[in-house]
Coordinates of C-alpha atoms in Angstrom, one line a residue:
Chain A
X1 CA -18.1 -20.1 14.5
X2 CA -14.6 -19.4 13.1
X3 CA -11.1 -20.7 12.3
X4 CA -9.9 -18.7 15.4
X5 CA -7.5 -16.5 13.3
X6 CA -7.4 -13.1 11.8
X7 CA -5.3 -11.6 9.0
X8 CA -3.6 -8.5 10.5
X9 CA -1.3 -7.6 7.7
X10 CA -1.6 -8.0 4.0
X11 CA 0.4 -6.8 1.0
X12 CA 1.4 -7.4 -2.5
X13 CA 4.9 -7.1 -3.6
X14 CA 5.6 -5.1 -6.9
X15 CA 3.6 -6.7 -9.6
X16 CA 5.1 -7.0 -13.2
X17 CA 3.1 -6.2 -16.1
X18 CA 4.3 -8.6 -17.0
X19 CA 7.9 -8.5 -15.8
X20 CA 10.1 -6.6 -13.3
X21 CA 13.4 -5.6 -14.1
X22 CA 16.3 -6.0 -11.8
X23 CA 14.8 -8.8 -9.7
X24 CA 17.1 -11.6 -9.3
X25 CA 15.4 -14.3 -7.4
X26 CA 11.8 -14.9 -6.3
X27 CA 12.8 -14.6 -2.6
X28 CA 13.1 -10.9 -3.2
X29 CA 9.4 -10.4 -4.1
X30 CA 8.3 -12.6 -1.2
X31 CA 10.4 -10.6 1.1
X32 CA 9.1 -7.3 -0.2
X33 CA 5.6 -8.4 0.3
X34 CA 6.3 -9.9 3.7
X35 CA 8.0 -6.6 4.9
X36 CA 5.0 -4.6 3.6
X37 CA 2.6 -6.9 5.3
X38 CA 4.4 -6.7 8.7
X39 CA 4.4 -2.9 8.6
X40 CA 0.7 -3.1 7.7
X41 CA 0.3 -5.1 10.9
X42 CA 2.3 -2.8 13.0
X43 CA 4.7 -5.7 13.5
X44 CA 8.6 -6.5 13.2
X45 CA 10.3 -9.4 11.7
X46 CA 11.3 -10.5 15.1
X47 CA 7.6 -10.8 16.0
X48 CA 7.3 -13.8 13.5
X49 CA 7.6 -17.2 15.0
X50 CA 5.7 -19.1 12.2
X51 CA 6.3 -19.3 8.5
X52 CA 4.4 -20.9 5.8
X53 CA 5.9 -20.9 2.1
X54 CA 7.0 -22.8 -0.8
X55 CA 8.6 -22.4 -4.2
X56 CA 12.1 -21.7 -2.9
X57 CA 14.1 -24.8 -3.7
X58 CA 14.0 -28.0 -1.9
X59 CA 13.9 -26.5 1.6
X60 CA 11.8 -23.5 1.0
X61 CA 11.2 -22.4 4.6
X62 CA 15.0 -22.5 5.3
X63 CA 15.8 -20.7 2.0
X64 CA 13.1 -18.0 2.5
X65 CA 13.7 -17.4 6.2
X66 CA 17.3 -17.0 5.8
X67 CA 16.8 -14.5 3.0
X68 CA 14.4 -12.4 5.3
X69 CA 16.7 -12.8 8.3
X70 CA 14.2 -15.0 10.4
X71 CA 16.3 -17.4 12.4
X72 CA 14.1 -18.6 15.2
X73 CA 10.9 -20.2 14.0
X74 CA 8.9 -22.6 16.2
X75 CA 6.5 -23.5 13.3
X76 CA 7.4 -24.0 9.6
X77 CA 5.3 -25.3 6.8
X78 CA 6.3 -25.9 3.2
X79 CA 3.2 -27.7 2.1
X80 CA 3.3 -27.5 -1.9
X81 CA 0.1 -28.6 -3.5
X82 CA 0.3 -25.9 -6.3
X83 CA -1.7 -22.8 -6.5
X84 CA -4.0 -23.5 -3.5
X85 CA -1.1 -23.8 -1.1
X86 CA -1.5 -20.3 0.3
X87 CA -5.2 -20.8 1.1
X88 CA -4.3 -24.1 2.7
X89 CA -1.5 -22.2 4.7
X90 CA -4.5 -20.4 6.5
X91 CA -5.8 -23.7 7.7
X92 CA -2.4 -24.9 8.9
X93 CA -1.6 -21.6 10.5
X94 CA -4.9 -21.7 12.3
X95 CA -4.1 -25.2 13.6
X96 CA -0.7 -24.2 14.6
X97 CA -1.6 -21.1 16.5
X98 CA -4.5 -23.0 18.1
X99 CA -2.2 -25.6 19.4
X100 CA 0.5 -23.2 20.5
X101 CA 3.1 -24.0 18.1
X102 CA 3.4 -20.2 17.1
X103 CA 1.7 -16.9 17.8
X104 CA 2.4 -14.8 14.6
X105 CA 2.5 -16.6 11.3
X106 CA 3.9 -15.2 8.1
X107 CA 2.4 -16.6 4.8
X108 CA 4.5 -15.7 1.8
X109 CA 4.7 -16.0 -2.1
X110 CA 7.0 -14.9 -4.8
X111 CA 7.7 -16.0 -8.2
X112 CA 9.3 -14.8 -11.4
X113 CA 7.0 -16.6 -13.8
X114 CA 7.6 -14.0 -16.4
X115 CA 11.2 -13.1 -16.2
X116 CA 12.2 -17.0 -15.7
X117 CA 9.8 -18.0 -18.5
X118 CA 12.6 -19.3 -20.8
X119 CA 14.2 -21.3 -18.1
X120 CA 13.2 -25.0 -18.2
X121 CA 10.0 -25.1 -15.9
X122 CA 10.7 -28.5 -14.3
X123 CA 8.3 -29.0 -11.4
X124 CA 8.9 -32.7 -12.0
X125 CA 12.4 -32.8 -13.2
X126 CA 12.9 -36.6 -12.7
X127 CA 11.9 -38.4 -15.8
X128 CA 11.5 -41.7 -13.7
X129 CA 8.6 -40.2 -12.0
X130 CA 5.3 -41.5 -12.8
X131 CA 3.8 -38.0 -13.6
X132 CA 6.5 -37.9 -16.2
X133 CA 6.2 -41.4 -17.8
X134 CA 2.4 -41.7 -17.7
X135 CA 1.2 -38.2 -17.9
X136 CA 3.5 -35.6 -19.4
X137 CA 4.7 -38.2 -22.0
X138 CA 1.4 -38.0 -23.6
X139 CA 2.0 -34.3 -24.5
X140 CA -0.2 -33.1 -21.6
X141 CA 0.6 -29.9 -19.7
X142 CA -1.2 -27.5 -17.5
X143 CA -3.2 -25.9 -20.2
X144 CA -4.1 -29.1 -21.9
X145 CA -5.2 -30.8 -18.6
X146 CA -7.6 -28.0 -17.9
X147 CA -8.7 -28.0 -21.5
X148 CA -9.6 -31.6 -21.1
X149 CA -11.9 -30.5 -18.3
X150 CA -13.2 -27.8 -20.4
X151 CA -14.0 -29.9 -23.3
X152 CA -15.9 -32.5 -21.1
X153 CA -17.9 -29.7 -19.4
X154 CA -19.1 -28.2 -22.7
X155 CA -20.0 -31.6 -24.1
X156 CA -21.9 -32.6 -20.9
X157 CA -24.0 -29.5 -20.9
X158 CA -24.2 -29.1 -24.7
X159 CA -22.5 -25.6 -24.4
X160 CA -20.2 -23.8 -27.0
X161 CA -17.0 -22.1 -26.3
X162 CA -18.8 -18.8 -25.6
X163 CA -19.5 -20.1 -22.2
X164 CA -15.8 -20.1 -21.4
X165 CA -15.4 -16.6 -23.1
X166 CA -18.0 -15.2 -20.8
X167 CA -15.6 -15.6 -17.8
X168 CA -12.7 -13.8 -19.6
X169 CA -15.1 -10.9 -20.6
X170 CA -16.5 -10.3 -17.1
X171 CA -13.1 -10.7 -15.5
X172 CA -11.6 -8.1 -17.9
X173 CA -14.3 -5.5 -16.7
X174 CA -12.8 -5.7 -13.2
X175 CA -9.3 -5.5 -14.5
X176 CA -10.2 -2.2 -16.1
X177 CA -10.7 -0.8 -12.6
X178 CA -7.3 -2.2 -11.3
X179 CA -4.3 0.0 -12.1
X180 CA -1.9 -2.9 -11.5
X181 CA -3.7 -5.1 -14.0
X182 CA -1.7 -6.4 -17.0
X183 CA -4.6 -6.1 -19.4
X184 CA -7.3 -3.6 -18.8
X185 CA -8.9 -2.9 -22.3
X186 CA -12.3 -4.4 -22.5
X187 CA -12.8 -7.5 -24.6
X188 CA -15.8 -9.2 -26.3
X189 CA -16.7 -12.8 -26.7
X190 CA -15.6 -12.5 -30.3
X191 CA -12.1 -11.3 -29.2
X192 CA -11.8 -14.4 -27.0
X193 CA -13.0 -16.7 -29.9
X194 CA -10.7 -15.3 -32.4
X195 CA -7.5 -15.2 -30.3
X196 CA -5.2 -18.0 -31.2
X197 CA -6.4 -21.5 -30.3
X198 CA -3.8 -22.9 -27.7
X199 CA -5.2 -26.3 -26.7
X200 CA -8.8 -26.9 -27.7
X201 CA -11.2 -25.5 -26.6
X202 CA -9.1 -22.9 -25.0
X203 CA -8.0 -19.7 -27.0
X204 CA -5.2 -17.5 -25.8
X205 CA -7.7 -15.2 -23.8
X206 CA -9.1 -18.3 -21.8
X207 CA -5.6 -18.6 -20.4
X208 CA -4.1 -16.5 -17.6
X209 CA -1.3 -14.1 -18.0
X210 CA 2.2 -14.8 -16.8
X211 CA 3.8 -12.4 -14.4
X212 CA 6.5 -11.6 -12.0
X213 CA 4.9 -11.0 -8.4
X214 CA 4.3 -12.0 -4.8
X215 CA 2.2 -11.4 -1.8
X216 CA 2.1 -12.0 1.9
X217 CA -0.3 -12.1 4.8
X218 CA 0.3 -12.0 8.5
X219 CA -1.9 -14.1 10.9
X220 CA -2.5 -14.1 14.5
X221 CA -5.2 -15.5 16.9
X222 CA -8.4 -13.6 16.4
X223 CA -8.3 -12.3 20.0
X224 CA -4.9 -10.6 19.4
X225 CA -6.1 -8.8 16.4
X226 CA -8.3 -6.0 17.7
X227 CA -5.3 -3.6 18.1
X228 CA -4.2 -3.7 14.6
X229 CA -5.2 -1.5 11.8
X230 CA -7.5 -3.4 9.7
X231 CA -8.0 -7.0 10.8
X232 CA -9.9 -9.4 8.7
X233 CA -11.2 -12.7 10.2
X234 CA -10.9 -16.1 9.0
X235 CA -14.3 -17.5 9.8
X236 CA -13.8 -20.8 7.9
X237 CA -11.3 -22.7 6.0
X238 CA -11.1 -26.1 4.5
X239 CA -8.7 -28.0 2.3
X240 CA -8.4 -31.3 0.3
X241 CA -5.9 -33.1 -1.5
X242 CA -7.2 -35.7 -4.1
X243 CA -5.5 -37.1 -7.3
X244 CA -2.4 -35.9 -9.0
X245 CA -2.7 -36.7 -12.7
X246 CA -6.0 -35.4 -14.5
X247 CA -6.3 -39.1 -15.6
X248 CA -7.0 -40.0 -11.9
X249 CA -9.9 -37.4 -11.5
X250 CA -13.2 -39.4 -11.5
X251 CA -15.2 -36.7 -13.1
X252 CA -13.7 -33.8 -14.7
X253 CA -16.6 -31.4 -14.0
X254 CA -16.6 -31.9 -10.1
X255 CA -13.6 -30.6 -8.4
X256 CA -12.5 -30.8 -4.7
X257 CA -14.3 -27.4 -4.2
X258 CA -17.5 -29.6 -3.8
X259 CA -16.1 -30.7 -0.6
X260 CA -13.9 -27.8 0.7
X261 CA -16.7 -25.2 0.0
X262 CA -19.4 -26.7 2.2
X263 CA -16.9 -27.5 4.9
X264 CA -15.6 -24.0 5.0
X265 CA -19.1 -22.5 5.0
X266 CA -20.2 -24.8 7.6
X267 CA -17.2 -23.8 9.8
X268 CA -18.3 -20.2 9.3
X269 CA -21.8 -20.8 10.0
X270 CA -22.6 -19.1 6.5
X271 CA -24.5 -20.1 3.3
X272 CA -23.7 -19.2 -0.2
X273 CA -26.4 -16.5 -0.1
X274 CA -24.4 -14.7 2.7
X275 CA -21.3 -14.4 0.4
X276 CA -20.8 -10.9 -1.0
X277 CA -17.7 -11.5 -3.1
X278 CA -15.9 -14.5 -4.7
X279 CA -12.4 -14.9 -5.5
X280 CA -12.2 -17.9 -7.6
X281 CA -8.8 -19.2 -8.9
X282 CA -8.8 -18.5 -12.7
X283 CA -5.6 -20.0 -14.4
X284 CA -8.2 -20.7 -17.0
X285 CA -11.7 -19.9 -17.8
X286 CA -13.1 -23.2 -16.9
X287 CA -12.2 -23.1 -13.4
X288 CA -14.4 -20.2 -12.2
X289 CA -17.3 -22.1 -14.0
X290 CA -16.7 -25.4 -12.2
X291 CA -16.0 -23.6 -9.0
X292 CA -19.2 -21.5 -8.9
X293 CA -21.2 -24.8 -9.4
X294 CA -19.1 -26.8 -7.1
X295 CA -19.4 -24.1 -4.3
X296 CA -23.0 -23.9 -4.6
X297 CA -23.6 -20.6 -6.3
X298 CA -24.9 -22.0 -9.6
X299 CA -26.8 -24.9 -10.8
X300 CA -24.5 -27.4 -12.7
X301 CA -24.3 -26.3 -16.4
X302 CA -25.6 -22.8 -15.6
X303 CA -22.5 -21.0 -14.3
X304 CA -21.8 -19.3 -17.6
X305 CA -25.1 -17.5 -17.4
X306 CA -24.1 -15.8 -14.4
X307 CA -20.9 -14.6 -16.1
X308 CA -22.8 -13.6 -19.4
X309 CA -25.7 -11.8 -17.6
X310 CA -23.4 -9.1 -15.9
X311 CA -24.0 -10.7 -12.4
X312 CA -20.2 -11.3 -11.7
X313 CA -19.0 -8.0 -13.4
X314 CA -18.8 -4.5 -11.9
X315 CA -22.3 -3.5 -10.7
X316 CA -23.5 -7.1 -10.5
X317 CA -25.1 -9.1 -7.5
X318 CA -22.3 -11.7 -7.3
X319 CA -18.9 -10.0 -8.0
X320 CA -16.2 -12.5 -9.0
X321 CA -12.6 -11.9 -9.2
X322 CA -12.8 -8.2 -8.6
X323 CA -8.9 -7.6 -9.2
X324 CA -9.0 -8.7 -12.6
X325 CA -7.9 -12.4 -11.9
X326 CA -5.3 -14.5 -13.2
X327 CA -6.9 -13.9 -16.6
X328 CA -6.2 -10.2 -16.7
X329 CA -4.4 -8.9 -13.7
X330 CA -1.4 -11.2 -12.8
X331 CA -0.6 -14.9 -12.5
X332 CA 2.7 -16.1 -11.2
X333 CA 2.1 -19.7 -11.8
X334 CA 0.7 -20.3 -8.3
X335 CA -1.9 -17.8 -7.6
X336 CA -3.6 -18.7 -4.4
X337 CA -2.1 -15.6 -2.3
X338 CA -3.7 -13.3 -4.7
X339 CA -7.2 -14.5 -4.0
X340 CA -6.6 -13.7 -0.3
X341 CA -5.2 -10.4 -0.9
X342 CA -8.1 -9.1 -3.0
X343 CA -10.6 -10.5 -0.5
X344 CA -8.9 -8.7 2.3
X345 CA -8.7 -5.5 0.4
X346 CA -12.4 -5.5 -0.6
X347 CA -13.4 -6.4 3.0
X348 CA -11.2 -3.6 4.3
X349 CA -12.9 -1.1 1.8
X350 CA -9.5 -0.2 0.4
X351 CA -10.1 -1.4 -3.3
X352 CA -10.6 2.1 -4.7
X353 CA -12.3 2.3 -8.0
X354 CA -13.1 -1.3 -8.0
X355 CA -14.6 -1.3 -4.3
X356 CA -17.7 -3.4 -4.1
X357 CA -20.2 -1.8 -1.6
X358 CA -21.0 -3.4 1.8
X359 CA -18.6 -6.4 1.6
X360 CA -19.0 -8.2 4.9
X361 CA -18.2 -11.8 3.9
X362 CA -15.9 -13.0 1.1
X363 CA -15.0 -16.4 -0.2
X364 CA -11.5 -17.1 -1.6
X365 CA -10.9 -20.5 -3.3
X366 CA -7.5 -21.9 -4.5
X367 CA -6.7 -24.7 -6.8
X368 CA -3.5 -26.6 -7.2
X369 CA -1.9 -28.6 -9.9
X370 CA -4.4 -30.5 -12.1
X371 CA -7.5 -29.9 -9.9
X372 CA -5.5 -32.0 -7.7
X373 CA -5.8 -29.9 -4.4
X374 CA -8.1 -27.3 -3.2
X375 CA -8.9 -25.0 -0.3
X376 CA -11.6 -22.5 0.5
X377 CA -11.3 -19.7 2.9
X378 CA -14.3 -17.7 4.3
X379 CA -13.1 -14.2 5.4
X380 CA -15.2 -11.7 7.2
X381 CA -15.1 -8.0 8.0
X382 CA -16.0 -8.5 11.7
X383 CA -15.4 -11.6 14.1
X384 CA -18.1 -14.2 14.0
Chain B
X1 CA 10.5 -37.0 -20.7
X2 CA 10.4 -40.8 -20.0
X3 CA 13.2 -42.7 -18.2
X4 CA 12.0 -46.3 -17.8
X5 CA 12.7 -47.9 -14.4
X6 CA 13.3 -51.5 -13.6
X7 CA 9.6 -51.4 -12.4
X8 CA 8.3 -49.9 -15.7
X9 CA 10.7 -51.4 -18.3
X10 CA 8.4 -54.2 -19.2
X11 CA 5.5 -51.9 -19.9
X12 CA 7.6 -49.9 -22.3
X13 CA 8.9 -52.8 -24.0
X14 CA 5.6 -54.4 -24.5
X15 CA 4.3 -51.0 -25.9
X16 CA 7.1 -50.9 -28.3
X17 CA 5.9 -54.1 -29.9
X18 CA 2.2 -52.8 -29.9
X19 CA 0.8 -54.4 -26.7
X20 CA -0.8 -52.1 -24.2
X21 CA -0.4 -53.7 -20.8
X22 CA -1.4 -53.3 -17.2
X23 CA -0.9 -55.2 -14.0
X24 CA -3.3 -57.2 -11.8
X25 CA -2.8 -57.7 -8.3
X26 CA -2.8 -61.5 -7.4
X27 CA -3.9 -60.8 -3.9
X28 CA -7.0 -58.8 -4.5
X29 CA -7.4 -58.9 -8.2
X30 CA -7.3 -55.1 -8.8
X31 CA -6.0 -54.0 -12.1
X32 CA -3.9 -50.9 -12.6
X33 CA -3.0 -49.3 -15.8
X34 CA 0.3 -48.0 -14.8
X35 CA 3.0 -50.2 -13.3
X36 CA 3.5 -49.7 -9.4
X37 CA 5.3 -51.7 -7.0
X38 CA 2.4 -52.0 -4.6
X39 CA -1.2 -52.6 -5.4
X40 CA -3.0 -49.4 -5.0
X41 CA -5.9 -51.0 -3.2
X42 CA -4.6 -53.6 -0.8
X43 CA -0.8 -52.9 -0.8
X44 CA 0.3 -56.3 -1.9
X45 CA 3.7 -56.6 -3.9
X46 CA 2.6 -59.5 -6.1
X47 CA 1.5 -58.6 -9.6
X48 CA 0.9 -60.3 -12.8
X49 CA 0.8 -58.6 -16.5
X50 CA -2.4 -58.2 -18.2
X51 CA -2.8 -57.4 -21.7
X52 CA -5.4 -54.8 -22.7
X53 CA -7.4 -55.1 -25.9
X54 CA -6.1 -51.6 -27.0
X55 CA -9.7 -50.4 -27.4
X56 CA -11.4 -47.8 -25.8
X57 CA -13.8 -44.7 -25.7
X58 CA -12.6 -41.0 -25.7
X59 CA -13.7 -39.5 -22.3
X60 CA -12.2 -36.1 -23.3
X61 CA -9.5 -34.8 -25.7
X62 CA -7.7 -31.5 -26.5
X63 CA -6.1 -30.6 -29.8
X64 CA -2.7 -29.0 -29.1
X65 CA -1.6 -26.5 -31.5
X66 CA 2.1 -25.9 -30.1
X67 CA 4.5 -28.7 -30.3
X68 CA 6.0 -29.3 -26.8
X69 CA 9.7 -28.8 -26.7
X70 CA 11.4 -32.1 -27.6
X71 CA 8.1 -33.9 -28.2
X72 CA 7.9 -36.9 -30.7
X73 CA 4.9 -35.7 -32.4
X74 CA 4.3 -32.4 -34.3
X75 CA 1.4 -30.3 -33.5
X76 CA -1.6 -30.4 -34.2
X77 CA -2.1 -33.6 -32.3
X78 CA -4.5 -34.6 -29.6
X79 CA -4.0 -35.4 -25.9
X80 CA -6.9 -37.7 -24.8
X81 CA -8.2 -39.2 -21.9
X82 CA -9.3 -42.7 -22.9
X83 CA -11.4 -45.0 -21.0
X84 CA -10.2 -48.5 -22.0
X85 CA -12.8 -51.2 -22.4
X86 CA -11.2 -53.0 -19.4
X87 CA -12.3 -50.0 -17.2
X88 CA -9.1 -48.1 -16.7
X89 CA -8.5 -44.4 -17.9
X90 CA -5.3 -43.5 -19.4
X91 CA -3.7 -40.5 -20.8
X92 CA -2.6 -41.1 -24.6
X93 CA -1.8 -39.2 -27.7
X94 CA -3.9 -39.1 -30.8
X95 CA -1.7 -38.0 -33.8
X96 CA -2.7 -37.3 -37.4
X97 CA -6.4 -36.5 -38.2
X98 CA -7.8 -34.6 -35.0
X99 CA -10.4 -32.4 -36.5
X100 CA -13.1 -34.9 -36.3
X101 CA -12.5 -36.1 -32.8
X102 CA -15.5 -36.4 -30.5
X103 CA -16.2 -37.3 -26.8
X104 CA -17.6 -40.9 -27.0
X105 CA -15.7 -41.9 -30.2
X106 CA -14.3 -45.4 -30.3
X107 CA -10.5 -45.6 -30.5
X108 CA -7.9 -48.4 -30.8
X109 CA -4.0 -48.5 -30.1
X110 CA -2.0 -47.5 -32.9
X111 CA 1.6 -47.6 -33.7
X112 CA 3.6 -45.2 -31.7
X113 CA 6.4 -45.2 -34.3
X114 CA 10.1 -45.4 -33.8
X115 CA 10.5 -43.0 -31.1
X116 CA 10.0 -45.4 -28.1
X117 CA 9.6 -44.9 -25.3
X118 CA 6.5 -42.7 -25.9
X119 CA 3.2 -42.6 -24.5
X120 CA 0.6 -44.9 -26.2
X121 CA -0.9 -43.6 -29.4
X122 CA -4.4 -44.1 -30.5
X123 CA -6.5 -43.8 -33.8
X124 CA -10.2 -43.8 -34.6
X125 CA -11.4 -47.5 -34.6

């Protein structure tokens, strides 16, 4: 029961806390991570025949491959569905490798979300596009779209904002153990609730940091992985693309994870009770709450209790976002690669002070745009 | 932020005189809140304009505290998902008094003011 592939190399680029000086373009960070990941795998650039990436202009695989010096790729994929893209790339790489389109796939990310923060951030730069005319025109934004979901969730379950704050507090406890994290000092519920209101019900500490950073993984068929240093196996992976605008989301408290999670677990032959560690996309505190419920780890309306009880924090039974998350570690605008990298690091036993004991099975879930797209990956220490 | 197109110009013209409109497919009868060339359900290209009552219920809202660059409303204002009485859900702005907004509240189309084209504005009904 598996997706048939293994992650044989994995690495972060330098991570800004929040910015990195002297980095000119995001390609540099993606390249840095890629070269480190290839070295980790004991491979050379010339071994790469598949490339999956986005965020580098209109023809991302051409731009990035050219920058890295890759000039003969039999499989390329620049799917961009937002932050979940890098988890989706595992699924696409698995399909490409299984069908013989490539043997060694590089999945790469880099972004200068902090250093470029004053440049106009125009994902949708054409004012004729429906997303601008009928969505952004209302004053909507990423933070507001997710705030709409949070507001609905709190109302539906008769909860207060401390339910959201519990996610930030728990995640910050992990960041304290990560030397690369932007914010490491402990915070309390009160700290979150008294931080400036951004878009109700979100306060500043309900929102992710903004960082320069990048990461990469190298993927091959599982059978080819046994000679590498520390292969991690992809036991299951599933993606879904749904709506674009939050206005087209039928129920703001049920995300595509409700479908991708069970599909990925079924592929892996595992149940939620088999999962030792969760990496849940956390651009905003509402996201891990909804994901925990959609993925089958909490009864609807009760996810916050897991965060508030210490279960998800260091020492707890269900560790969540052990790198300090997008909320406290780093967030480059599209965070998906970081969910994979921390899962891999923990499964390899290389997480240092924040190492969770006996991690055999980890789940990484990425979210894109406005809960628009999602992908869940199940990673295991040994092949299944 | 908004550049009307030949497809959408009549939507913005109607909104400018206080009329919230959608389009109904003459082949299958599906009504869409936002103008599209093809029916979302059956793909037919034939549509007729329908006028909404302008009344609806708040499905969710968020009070924005920082004015988006170049936006026609000053913060604080609310962004809201509004379930129109006719069944469609749209994104809209709610300027002015936002402290007492609640999910489930009844709202109605209000004047968007002089800064057209701009997203529909609603007020408590």
